[in-house]
XYZ file of C-alpha atoms in Angstrom:
555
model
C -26.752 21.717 17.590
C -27.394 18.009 17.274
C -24.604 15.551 18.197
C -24.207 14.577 14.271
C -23.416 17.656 13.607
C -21.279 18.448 16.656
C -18.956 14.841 15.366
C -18.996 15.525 11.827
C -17.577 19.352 12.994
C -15.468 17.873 15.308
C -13.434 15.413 12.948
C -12.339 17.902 11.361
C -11.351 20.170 13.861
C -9.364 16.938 15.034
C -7.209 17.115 11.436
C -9.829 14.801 9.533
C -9.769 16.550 6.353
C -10.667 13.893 3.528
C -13.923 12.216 3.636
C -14.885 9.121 1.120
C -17.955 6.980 0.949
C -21.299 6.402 0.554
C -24.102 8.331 1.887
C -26.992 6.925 3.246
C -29.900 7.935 5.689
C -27.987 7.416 8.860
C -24.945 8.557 7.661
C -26.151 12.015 6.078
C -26.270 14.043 8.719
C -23.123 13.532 9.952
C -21.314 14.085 6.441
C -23.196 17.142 5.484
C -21.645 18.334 8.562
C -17.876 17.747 7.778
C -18.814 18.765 4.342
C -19.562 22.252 6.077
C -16.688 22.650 7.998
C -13.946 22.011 5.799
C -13.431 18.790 4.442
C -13.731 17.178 0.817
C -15.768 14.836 0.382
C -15.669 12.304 -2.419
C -18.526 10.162 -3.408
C -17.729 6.471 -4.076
C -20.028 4.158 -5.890
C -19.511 1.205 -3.139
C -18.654 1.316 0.023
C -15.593 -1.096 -0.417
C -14.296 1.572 -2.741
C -14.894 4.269 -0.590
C -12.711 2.604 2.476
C -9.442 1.747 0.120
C -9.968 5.464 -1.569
C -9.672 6.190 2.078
C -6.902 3.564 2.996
C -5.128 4.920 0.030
C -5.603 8.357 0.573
C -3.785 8.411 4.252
C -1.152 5.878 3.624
C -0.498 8.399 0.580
C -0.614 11.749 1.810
C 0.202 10.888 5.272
C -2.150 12.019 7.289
C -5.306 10.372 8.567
C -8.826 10.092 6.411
C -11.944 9.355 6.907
C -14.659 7.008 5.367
C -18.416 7.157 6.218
C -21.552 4.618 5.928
C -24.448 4.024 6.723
C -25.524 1.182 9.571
C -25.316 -2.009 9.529
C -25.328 -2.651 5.262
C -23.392 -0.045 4.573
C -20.707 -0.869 6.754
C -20.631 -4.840 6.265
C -20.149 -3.478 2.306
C -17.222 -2.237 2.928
C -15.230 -4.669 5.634
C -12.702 -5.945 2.668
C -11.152 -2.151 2.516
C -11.603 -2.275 6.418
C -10.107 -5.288 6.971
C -7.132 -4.662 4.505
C -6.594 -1.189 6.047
C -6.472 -2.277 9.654
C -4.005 -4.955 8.955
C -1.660 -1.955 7.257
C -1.918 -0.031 10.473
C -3.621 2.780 8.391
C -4.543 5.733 10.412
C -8.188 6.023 9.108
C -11.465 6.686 10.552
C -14.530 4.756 9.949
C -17.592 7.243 10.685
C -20.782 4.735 10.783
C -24.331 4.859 12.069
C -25.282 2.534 14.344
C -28.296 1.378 14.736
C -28.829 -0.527 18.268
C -31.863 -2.370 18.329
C -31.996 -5.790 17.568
C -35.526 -5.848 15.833
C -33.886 -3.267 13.069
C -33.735 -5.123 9.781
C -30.043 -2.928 9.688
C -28.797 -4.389 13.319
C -25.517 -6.528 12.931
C -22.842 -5.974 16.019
C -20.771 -3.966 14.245
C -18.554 -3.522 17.509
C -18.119 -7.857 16.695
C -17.161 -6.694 13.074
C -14.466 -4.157 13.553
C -13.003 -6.931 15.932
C -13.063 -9.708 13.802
C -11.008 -7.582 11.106
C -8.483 -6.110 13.677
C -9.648 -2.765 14.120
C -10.730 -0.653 16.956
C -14.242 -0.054 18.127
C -15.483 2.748 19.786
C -18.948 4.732 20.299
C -20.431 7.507 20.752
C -21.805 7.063 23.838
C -24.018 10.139 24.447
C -24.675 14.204 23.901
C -22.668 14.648 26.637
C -19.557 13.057 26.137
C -19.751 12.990 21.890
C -17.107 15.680 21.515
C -14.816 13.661 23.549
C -15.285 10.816 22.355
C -14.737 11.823 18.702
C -11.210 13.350 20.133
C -10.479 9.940 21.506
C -10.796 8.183 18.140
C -9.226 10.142 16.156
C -6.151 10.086 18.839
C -6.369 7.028 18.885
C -6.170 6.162 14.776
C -3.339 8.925 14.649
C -1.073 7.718 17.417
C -1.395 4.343 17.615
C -1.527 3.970 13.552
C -4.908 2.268 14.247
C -8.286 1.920 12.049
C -10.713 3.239 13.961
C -14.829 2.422 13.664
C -16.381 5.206 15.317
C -20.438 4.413 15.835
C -22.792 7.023 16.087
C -26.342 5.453 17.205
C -28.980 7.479 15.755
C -30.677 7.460 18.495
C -27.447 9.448 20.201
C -27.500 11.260 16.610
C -30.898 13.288 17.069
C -29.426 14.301 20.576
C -29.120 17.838 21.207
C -25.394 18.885 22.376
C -25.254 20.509 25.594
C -24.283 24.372 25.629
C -20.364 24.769 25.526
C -19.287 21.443 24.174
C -18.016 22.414 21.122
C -15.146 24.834 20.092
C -13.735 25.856 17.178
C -10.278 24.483 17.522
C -9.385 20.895 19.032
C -6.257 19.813 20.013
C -5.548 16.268 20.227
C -3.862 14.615 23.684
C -0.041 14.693 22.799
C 1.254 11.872 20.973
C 3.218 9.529 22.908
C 6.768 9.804 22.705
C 8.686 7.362 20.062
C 10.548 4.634 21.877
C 14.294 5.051 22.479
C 16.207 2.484 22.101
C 18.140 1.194 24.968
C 22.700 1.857 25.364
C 22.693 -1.786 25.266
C 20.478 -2.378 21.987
C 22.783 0.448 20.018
C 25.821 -0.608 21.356
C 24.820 -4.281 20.493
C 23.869 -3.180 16.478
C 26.889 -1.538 16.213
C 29.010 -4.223 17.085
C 26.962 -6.057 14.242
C 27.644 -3.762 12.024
C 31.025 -3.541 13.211
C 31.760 -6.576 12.619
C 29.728 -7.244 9.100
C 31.867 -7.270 5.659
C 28.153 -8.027 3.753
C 25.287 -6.104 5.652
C 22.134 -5.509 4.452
C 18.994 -3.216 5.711
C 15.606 -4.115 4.343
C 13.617 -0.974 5.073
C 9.554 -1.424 5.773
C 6.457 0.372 6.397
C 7.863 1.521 9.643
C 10.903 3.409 7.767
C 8.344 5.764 5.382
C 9.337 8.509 6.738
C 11.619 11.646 5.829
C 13.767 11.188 9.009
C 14.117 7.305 9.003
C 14.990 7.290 5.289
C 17.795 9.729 6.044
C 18.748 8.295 9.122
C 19.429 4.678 7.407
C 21.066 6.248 4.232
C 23.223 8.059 6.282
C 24.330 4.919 8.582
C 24.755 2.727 5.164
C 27.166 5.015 3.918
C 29.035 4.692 7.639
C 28.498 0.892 7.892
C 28.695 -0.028 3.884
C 25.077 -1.668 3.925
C 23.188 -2.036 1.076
C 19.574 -0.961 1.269
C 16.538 -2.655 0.581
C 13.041 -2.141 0.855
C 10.064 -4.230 1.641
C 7.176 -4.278 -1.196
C 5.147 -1.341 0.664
C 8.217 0.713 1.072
C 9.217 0.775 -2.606
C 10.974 4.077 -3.272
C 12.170 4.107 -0.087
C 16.023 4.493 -1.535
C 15.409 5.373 -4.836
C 18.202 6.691 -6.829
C 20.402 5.709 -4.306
C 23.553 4.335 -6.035
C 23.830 0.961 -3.269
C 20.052 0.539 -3.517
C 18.539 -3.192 -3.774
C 15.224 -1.879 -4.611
C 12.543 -4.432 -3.087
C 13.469 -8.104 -1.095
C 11.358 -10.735 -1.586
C 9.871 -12.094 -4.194
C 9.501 -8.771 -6.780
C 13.491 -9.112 -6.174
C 15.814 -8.771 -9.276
C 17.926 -11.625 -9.903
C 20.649 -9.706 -8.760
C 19.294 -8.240 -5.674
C 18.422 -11.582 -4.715
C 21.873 -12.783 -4.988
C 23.476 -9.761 -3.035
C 20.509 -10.507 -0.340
C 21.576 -13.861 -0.014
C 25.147 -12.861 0.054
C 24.703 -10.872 3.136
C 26.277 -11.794 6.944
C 23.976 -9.241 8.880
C 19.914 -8.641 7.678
C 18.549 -5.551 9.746
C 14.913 -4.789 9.283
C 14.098 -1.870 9.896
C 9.987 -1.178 10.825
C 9.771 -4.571 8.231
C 8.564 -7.667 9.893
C 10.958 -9.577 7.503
C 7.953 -12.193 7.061
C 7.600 -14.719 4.315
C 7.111 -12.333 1.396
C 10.050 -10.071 2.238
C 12.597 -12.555 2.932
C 10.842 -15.622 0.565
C 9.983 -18.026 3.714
C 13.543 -17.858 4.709
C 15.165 -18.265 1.218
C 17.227 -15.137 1.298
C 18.558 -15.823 4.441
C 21.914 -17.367 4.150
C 22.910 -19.775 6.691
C 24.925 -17.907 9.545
C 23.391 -15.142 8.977
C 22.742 -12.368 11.685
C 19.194 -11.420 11.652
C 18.257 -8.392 13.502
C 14.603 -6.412 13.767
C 14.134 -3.018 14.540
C 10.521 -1.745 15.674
C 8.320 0.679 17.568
C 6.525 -1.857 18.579
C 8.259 -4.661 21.088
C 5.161 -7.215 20.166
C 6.081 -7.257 16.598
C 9.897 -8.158 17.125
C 10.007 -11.827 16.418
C 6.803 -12.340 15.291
C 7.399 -13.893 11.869
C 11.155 -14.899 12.238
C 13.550 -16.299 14.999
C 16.047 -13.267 15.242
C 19.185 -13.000 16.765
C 18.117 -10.214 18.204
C 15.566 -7.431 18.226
C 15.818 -3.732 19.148
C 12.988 -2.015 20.837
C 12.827 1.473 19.032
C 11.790 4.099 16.365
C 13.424 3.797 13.284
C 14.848 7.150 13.085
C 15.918 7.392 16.466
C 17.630 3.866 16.213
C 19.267 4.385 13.240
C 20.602 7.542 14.159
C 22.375 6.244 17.697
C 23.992 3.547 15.819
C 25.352 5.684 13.736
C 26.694 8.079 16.577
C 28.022 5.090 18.057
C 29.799 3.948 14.846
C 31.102 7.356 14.274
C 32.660 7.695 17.837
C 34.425 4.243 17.101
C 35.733 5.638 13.228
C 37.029 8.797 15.367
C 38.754 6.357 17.705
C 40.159 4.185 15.223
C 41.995 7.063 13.481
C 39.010 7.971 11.221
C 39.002 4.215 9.888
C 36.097 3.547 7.862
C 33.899 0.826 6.451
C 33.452 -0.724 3.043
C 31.138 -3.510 4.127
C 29.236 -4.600 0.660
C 29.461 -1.688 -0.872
C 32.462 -1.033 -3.611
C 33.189 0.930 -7.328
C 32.569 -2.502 -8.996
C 29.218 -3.279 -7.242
C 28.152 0.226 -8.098
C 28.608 -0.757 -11.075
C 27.364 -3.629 -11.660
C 24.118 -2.472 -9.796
C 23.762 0.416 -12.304
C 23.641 -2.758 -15.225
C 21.971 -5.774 -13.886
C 20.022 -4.188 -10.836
C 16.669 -3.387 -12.621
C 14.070 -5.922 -14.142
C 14.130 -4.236 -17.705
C 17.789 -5.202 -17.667
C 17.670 -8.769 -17.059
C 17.475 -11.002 -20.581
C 13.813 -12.380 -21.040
C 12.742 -13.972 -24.338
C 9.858 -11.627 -25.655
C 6.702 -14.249 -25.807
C 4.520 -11.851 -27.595
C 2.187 -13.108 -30.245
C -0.097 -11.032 -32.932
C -3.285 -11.434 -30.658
C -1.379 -11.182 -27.115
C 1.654 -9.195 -25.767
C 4.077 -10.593 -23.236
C 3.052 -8.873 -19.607
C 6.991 -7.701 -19.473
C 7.128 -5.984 -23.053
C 3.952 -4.156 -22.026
C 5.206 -2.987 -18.439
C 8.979 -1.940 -20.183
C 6.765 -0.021 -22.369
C 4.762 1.768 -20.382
C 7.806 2.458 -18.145
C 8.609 4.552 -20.885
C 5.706 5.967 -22.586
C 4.196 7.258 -18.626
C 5.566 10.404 -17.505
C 8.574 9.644 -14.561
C 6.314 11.653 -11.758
C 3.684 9.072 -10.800
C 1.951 7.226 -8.147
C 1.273 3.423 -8.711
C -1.366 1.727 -7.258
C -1.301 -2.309 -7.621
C -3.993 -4.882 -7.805
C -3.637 -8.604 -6.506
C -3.092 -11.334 -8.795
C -1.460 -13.348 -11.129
C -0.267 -10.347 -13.274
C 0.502 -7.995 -9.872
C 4.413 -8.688 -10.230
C 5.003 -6.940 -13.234
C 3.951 -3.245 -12.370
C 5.501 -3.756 -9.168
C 8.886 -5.030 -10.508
C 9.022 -2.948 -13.971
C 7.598 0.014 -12.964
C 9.987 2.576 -11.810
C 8.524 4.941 -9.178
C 10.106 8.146 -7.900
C 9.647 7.953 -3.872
C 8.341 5.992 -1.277
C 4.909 7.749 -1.743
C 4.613 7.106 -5.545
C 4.173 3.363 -4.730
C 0.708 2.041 -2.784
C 0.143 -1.630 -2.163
C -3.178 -2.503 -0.744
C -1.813 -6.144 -0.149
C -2.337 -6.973 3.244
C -5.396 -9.143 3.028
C -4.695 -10.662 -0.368
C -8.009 -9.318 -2.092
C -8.252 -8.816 -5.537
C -10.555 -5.256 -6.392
C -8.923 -3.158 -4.598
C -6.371 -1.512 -7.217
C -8.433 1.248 -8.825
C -10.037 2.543 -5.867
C -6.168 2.531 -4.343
C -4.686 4.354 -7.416
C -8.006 6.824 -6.747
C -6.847 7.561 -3.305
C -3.268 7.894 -3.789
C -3.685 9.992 -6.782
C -5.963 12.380 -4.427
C -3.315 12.752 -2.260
C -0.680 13.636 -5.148
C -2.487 15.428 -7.535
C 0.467 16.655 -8.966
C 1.521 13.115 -10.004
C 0.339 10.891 -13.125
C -1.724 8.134 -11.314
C -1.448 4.453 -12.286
C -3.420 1.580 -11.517
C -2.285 -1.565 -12.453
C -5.115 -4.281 -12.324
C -5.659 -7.424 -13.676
C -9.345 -8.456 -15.770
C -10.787 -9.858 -12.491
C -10.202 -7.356 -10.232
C -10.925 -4.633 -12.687
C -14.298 -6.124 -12.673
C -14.830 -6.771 -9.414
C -14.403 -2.762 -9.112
C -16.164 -1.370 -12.005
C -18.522 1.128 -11.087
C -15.800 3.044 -9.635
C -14.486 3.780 -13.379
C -16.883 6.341 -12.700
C -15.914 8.167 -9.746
C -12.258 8.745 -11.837
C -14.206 10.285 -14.586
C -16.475 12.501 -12.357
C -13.299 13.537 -10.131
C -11.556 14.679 -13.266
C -8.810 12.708 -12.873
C -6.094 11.942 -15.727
C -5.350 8.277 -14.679
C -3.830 5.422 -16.314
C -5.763 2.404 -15.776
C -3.691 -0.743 -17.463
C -5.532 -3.836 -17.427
C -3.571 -7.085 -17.641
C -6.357 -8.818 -19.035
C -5.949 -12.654 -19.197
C -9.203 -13.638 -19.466
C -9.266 -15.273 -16.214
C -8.371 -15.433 -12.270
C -5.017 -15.836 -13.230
C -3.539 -17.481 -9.809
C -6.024 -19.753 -9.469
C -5.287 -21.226 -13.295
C -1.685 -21.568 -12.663
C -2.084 -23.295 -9.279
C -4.734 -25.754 -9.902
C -3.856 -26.367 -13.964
C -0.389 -28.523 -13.304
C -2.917 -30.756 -10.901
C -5.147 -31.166 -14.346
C -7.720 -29.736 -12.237
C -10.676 -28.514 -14.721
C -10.489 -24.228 -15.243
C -14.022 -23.505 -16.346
C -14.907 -22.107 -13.367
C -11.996 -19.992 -13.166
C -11.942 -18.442 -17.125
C -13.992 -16.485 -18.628
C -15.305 -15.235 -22.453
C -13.398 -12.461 -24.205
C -14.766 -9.040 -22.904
C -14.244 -5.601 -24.480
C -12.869 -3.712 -21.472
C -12.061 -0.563 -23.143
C -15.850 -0.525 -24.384
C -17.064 -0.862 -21.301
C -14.377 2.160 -19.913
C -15.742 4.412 -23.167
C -19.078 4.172 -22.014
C -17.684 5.367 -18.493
C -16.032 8.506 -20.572
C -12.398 7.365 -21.000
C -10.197 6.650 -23.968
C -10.199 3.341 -24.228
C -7.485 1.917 -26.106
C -6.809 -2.181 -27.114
C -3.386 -3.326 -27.580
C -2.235 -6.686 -28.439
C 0.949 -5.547 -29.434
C 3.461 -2.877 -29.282
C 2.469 -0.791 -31.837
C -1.022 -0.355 -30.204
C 1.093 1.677 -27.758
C 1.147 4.428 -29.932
C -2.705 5.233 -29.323
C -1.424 5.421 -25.415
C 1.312 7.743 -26.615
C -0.853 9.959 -28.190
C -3.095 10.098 -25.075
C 0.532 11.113 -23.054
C 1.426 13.763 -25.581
C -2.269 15.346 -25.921
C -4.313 17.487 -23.462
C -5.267 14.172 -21.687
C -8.805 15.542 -21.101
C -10.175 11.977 -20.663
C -8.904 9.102 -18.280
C -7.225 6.546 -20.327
C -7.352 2.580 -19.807
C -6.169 0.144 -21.682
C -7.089 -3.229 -22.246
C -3.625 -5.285 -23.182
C -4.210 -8.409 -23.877
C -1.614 -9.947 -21.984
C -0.488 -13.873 -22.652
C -1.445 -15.514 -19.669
C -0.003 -19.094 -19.842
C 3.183 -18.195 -17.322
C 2.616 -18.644 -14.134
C 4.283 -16.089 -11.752
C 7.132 -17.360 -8.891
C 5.709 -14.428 -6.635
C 2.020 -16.360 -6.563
C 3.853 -19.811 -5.997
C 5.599 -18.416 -2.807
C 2.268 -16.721 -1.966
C 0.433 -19.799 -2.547
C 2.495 -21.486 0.363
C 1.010 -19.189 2.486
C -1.957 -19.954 2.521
């Protein structure tokens, strides 16, 4: 057996079950052999598409994936999905040849590439040790929630494996245990919460989990915190009656008041950064500010705190609420209202959502308003979906008016900022839920930039909704240069027929400038949906969005 085939049979024997990307030369080998053993593999028409299909995929189904290329071109084609993966923590190997000599017209240092994006590098180093080292990068993306680029040189490749090296089953080393937080830490957050009549938990991509989600529910209803979520943790709490749904800027109105409102912020796995907590404007003066993480490096990093706890989420949130529940027993069974009441209920149940806040309907009879569209579709789209969301100008309104049933029908490749990424996100999350109506949200530009893989949704079968907020233009960049009087030329572009150019990819494409062009999308819903749909809504795109003016001071 060759050492391609010996790694491609040992990913998958490591858990590696899901394989996207493009297959070249160096790269074939390699595949072929995972393709053998076990795993799916699904063709992308770029390599960038094939690494957030991938990113998607594991953040989705929860479990790690796998991407392969080919050296040197084929990797550097897909570094934006990289990049954007290894800044999520995504748990996702990067299978890629190698080749190592510096005359080859495909040389680059790809070891210098997966560093300058944040992920890990490692190698196959040789026919002897390439079962071992394929363990140790998959450990390593599983238990340290790491993007790993694993090189094969192809000279190593064509290496025969020595007799005994391989074996049906692989077990991984043992993950390491999840931090526990320290007596003092719990006994110092329940005081907090002790002592809190407004608290608040904003939940993040360290809470996605079964056990952390029930482990904070259960201490809000103890402590009388409201619960929140971070954009990638949408669904976290959903159709929890004290829920906030998302902090930040996608925040209601009224979730932004009841943010602001609070005496005690605890994020939980969230890094309570810029977005989440709108560079400090929902933190009310006074305020306790507390962090909870796995990782002790990331306590602090984006906010002064009052104080951090060192932990897992689950673990955490469960002593506290021990330790609060000892204290209730000692106080007589005395418990807690903190911000939670009838009347808020209530009034959450009215004003909490975006389709319930007043909004002056700016549609025209060539262009419907971006918020009548979303309500719409809300609608129209059956309730069991996963959403996948594009950057840009338009990104806000899927995110805010879109309801979504869990934490895993929501995925947000927003880490790095790029635009292109949403269909090949909605592509891997909808692989991972096939059961689920798939959604991507995109705007003109980004639906563009990503094109080709219109095709890999029709040849995977899949019935997904792809709405296109079409503007006509890079939306953010008009809205932040045009108050300067800056000229747009370079920034707007000619009328194009999307849904022309998604028929001749074998979807339904439908046009709607207003409402009653939904009804060609409600047909689609009620019929056999043997076709992907997308449709091109021309949206009116002279409102700028308050999400992209807090990004914008970001940067």
């Amino acid at each position: 057996m060759l050492v391609a085939e010996a790694v491609g049979r040992a990913l998958v024997a490591s858990g590696v079950d899901r394989v996207f990307g493009v297959v070249g030369s160096g790269n074939f080998h390699v595949t072929n052999a995972m393709v053998a053993a076990g795993a799916r593999f699904v063709a992308s028409r770029h390599e960038g598409g094939g690494a957030t299909m991938a990113d998607a995929y594991a953040r989705t189904a929860g479990r790690p994936a796998a991407l392969t290329v080919h050296q040197g071109c084929g990797l550097t084609n897909a570094m934006t999905g990289i990049a954007e993966a290894a800044k999520s923590r995504t748990p996702l190997l990067v299978v890629t040849a190698e080749a190592t000599q510096p005359r080859s017209n495909f040389y680059v240092d790809q070891f210098g590439l997966a560093a300058a994006v944040g992920a890990v590098a490692r190698r196959v180093a040789s026919a002897e040790t390439a079962v071992a080292d394929t363990v140790e990068a998959v450990a390593t993306a599983v238990h340290q929630r790491a993007t790993v680029v694993l090189n094969l040189p192809l000279e190593v490749q064509a290496l025969e494996l020595p007799e005994g090296q391989l074996t049906e089953t692989i077990e991984l080393p043992s993950a390491p245990a999840p931090p526990t937080p320290s007596p003092r830490a719990v006994e110092r957050l329940a005081a907090a919460l002790s002592a809190a009549s407004r608290p608040v938990f904003v939940a993040g991509r360290g809470a996605r989990s079964h056990a952390a989600r029930d482990a904070l529910i259960a201490l809000g209803e103890r402590s009388g915190a409201l619960l929140a979520t971070s954009a990638v943790a949408k669904g976290l709490f959903a159709g929890e009656p004290f829920s906030l749904d998302v902090s930040g800027g996608f925040a209601s109105p009224l979730a932004a008041e009841l943010i602001r409102g609070a005496d005690l912020i605890v994020g939980w796995g969230c890094a309570l950064n810029m977005w989440t907590m709108r560079h400090g404007a929902l933190i009310a003066p006074g305020a306790t500010v507390v962090q909870v993480d796995d990782m002790a490096d990331s306590l602090g990093a984006h906010r002064e705190l009052t104080f951090g706890v060192h932990g897992d989420v689950a673990l955490t949130a469960a002593a506290v609420d021990e330790a609060l529940l000892e204290e209730d027993l000692g106080a007589g069974g005395a418990s807690r209202a903190g911000y939670r009441s009838p009347e808020l209920a209530a009034r959450l149940a009215r004003e909490l959502a975006w389709r319930d806040v007043p909004f002056e309907d700016r549609s025209t009879a060539d262009q419907i308003d971006p918020r009548t569209l979303t309500i719409a579709l809300d609608d129209l789209l059956p309730a069991q979906r996963v959403v996948g969301v594009d950057s840009g100008n338009f990104m806000g309104y899927p995110s805010m008016f879109l309801q979504v049933p869990d934490e895993r029908g929501f995925c947000f490749t927003q880490a790095f900022q790029s635009i292109g990424l949403g269909l090949s996100t909605t592509i891997g999350a909808a692989l991972a839920q096939p059961e689920r109506l798939p959604i991507a949200a995109v705007g003109d530009g980004g639906l563009m930039m990503s094109v080709a893989e219109l095709d890999t949704v029709r040849r995977l079968g899949l019935p997904m909704v792809v709405a296109v907020y079409n503007d006509e233009a890079y939306g953010a960049e008009v809205h932040h240069f045009a108050p300067s009087g800056h000229p747009l030329e370079i920034v707007t572009f000619p009328e194009t027929d999307i849904a022309a150019v998604a028929r001749g990819h074998g979807f339904t494409g439908v046009t709607v400038r207003t409402a009653s062009d939904l009804d060609a999308v409600r047909a689609w819903v009620e019929g056999p949906r043997d076709t992907p749909l997308l449709i091109d809504a021309k949206v009116r795109g002279d409102q700028p969005s308050w999400w992209l003016e807090e990004a914008f001071r970001g940067h």
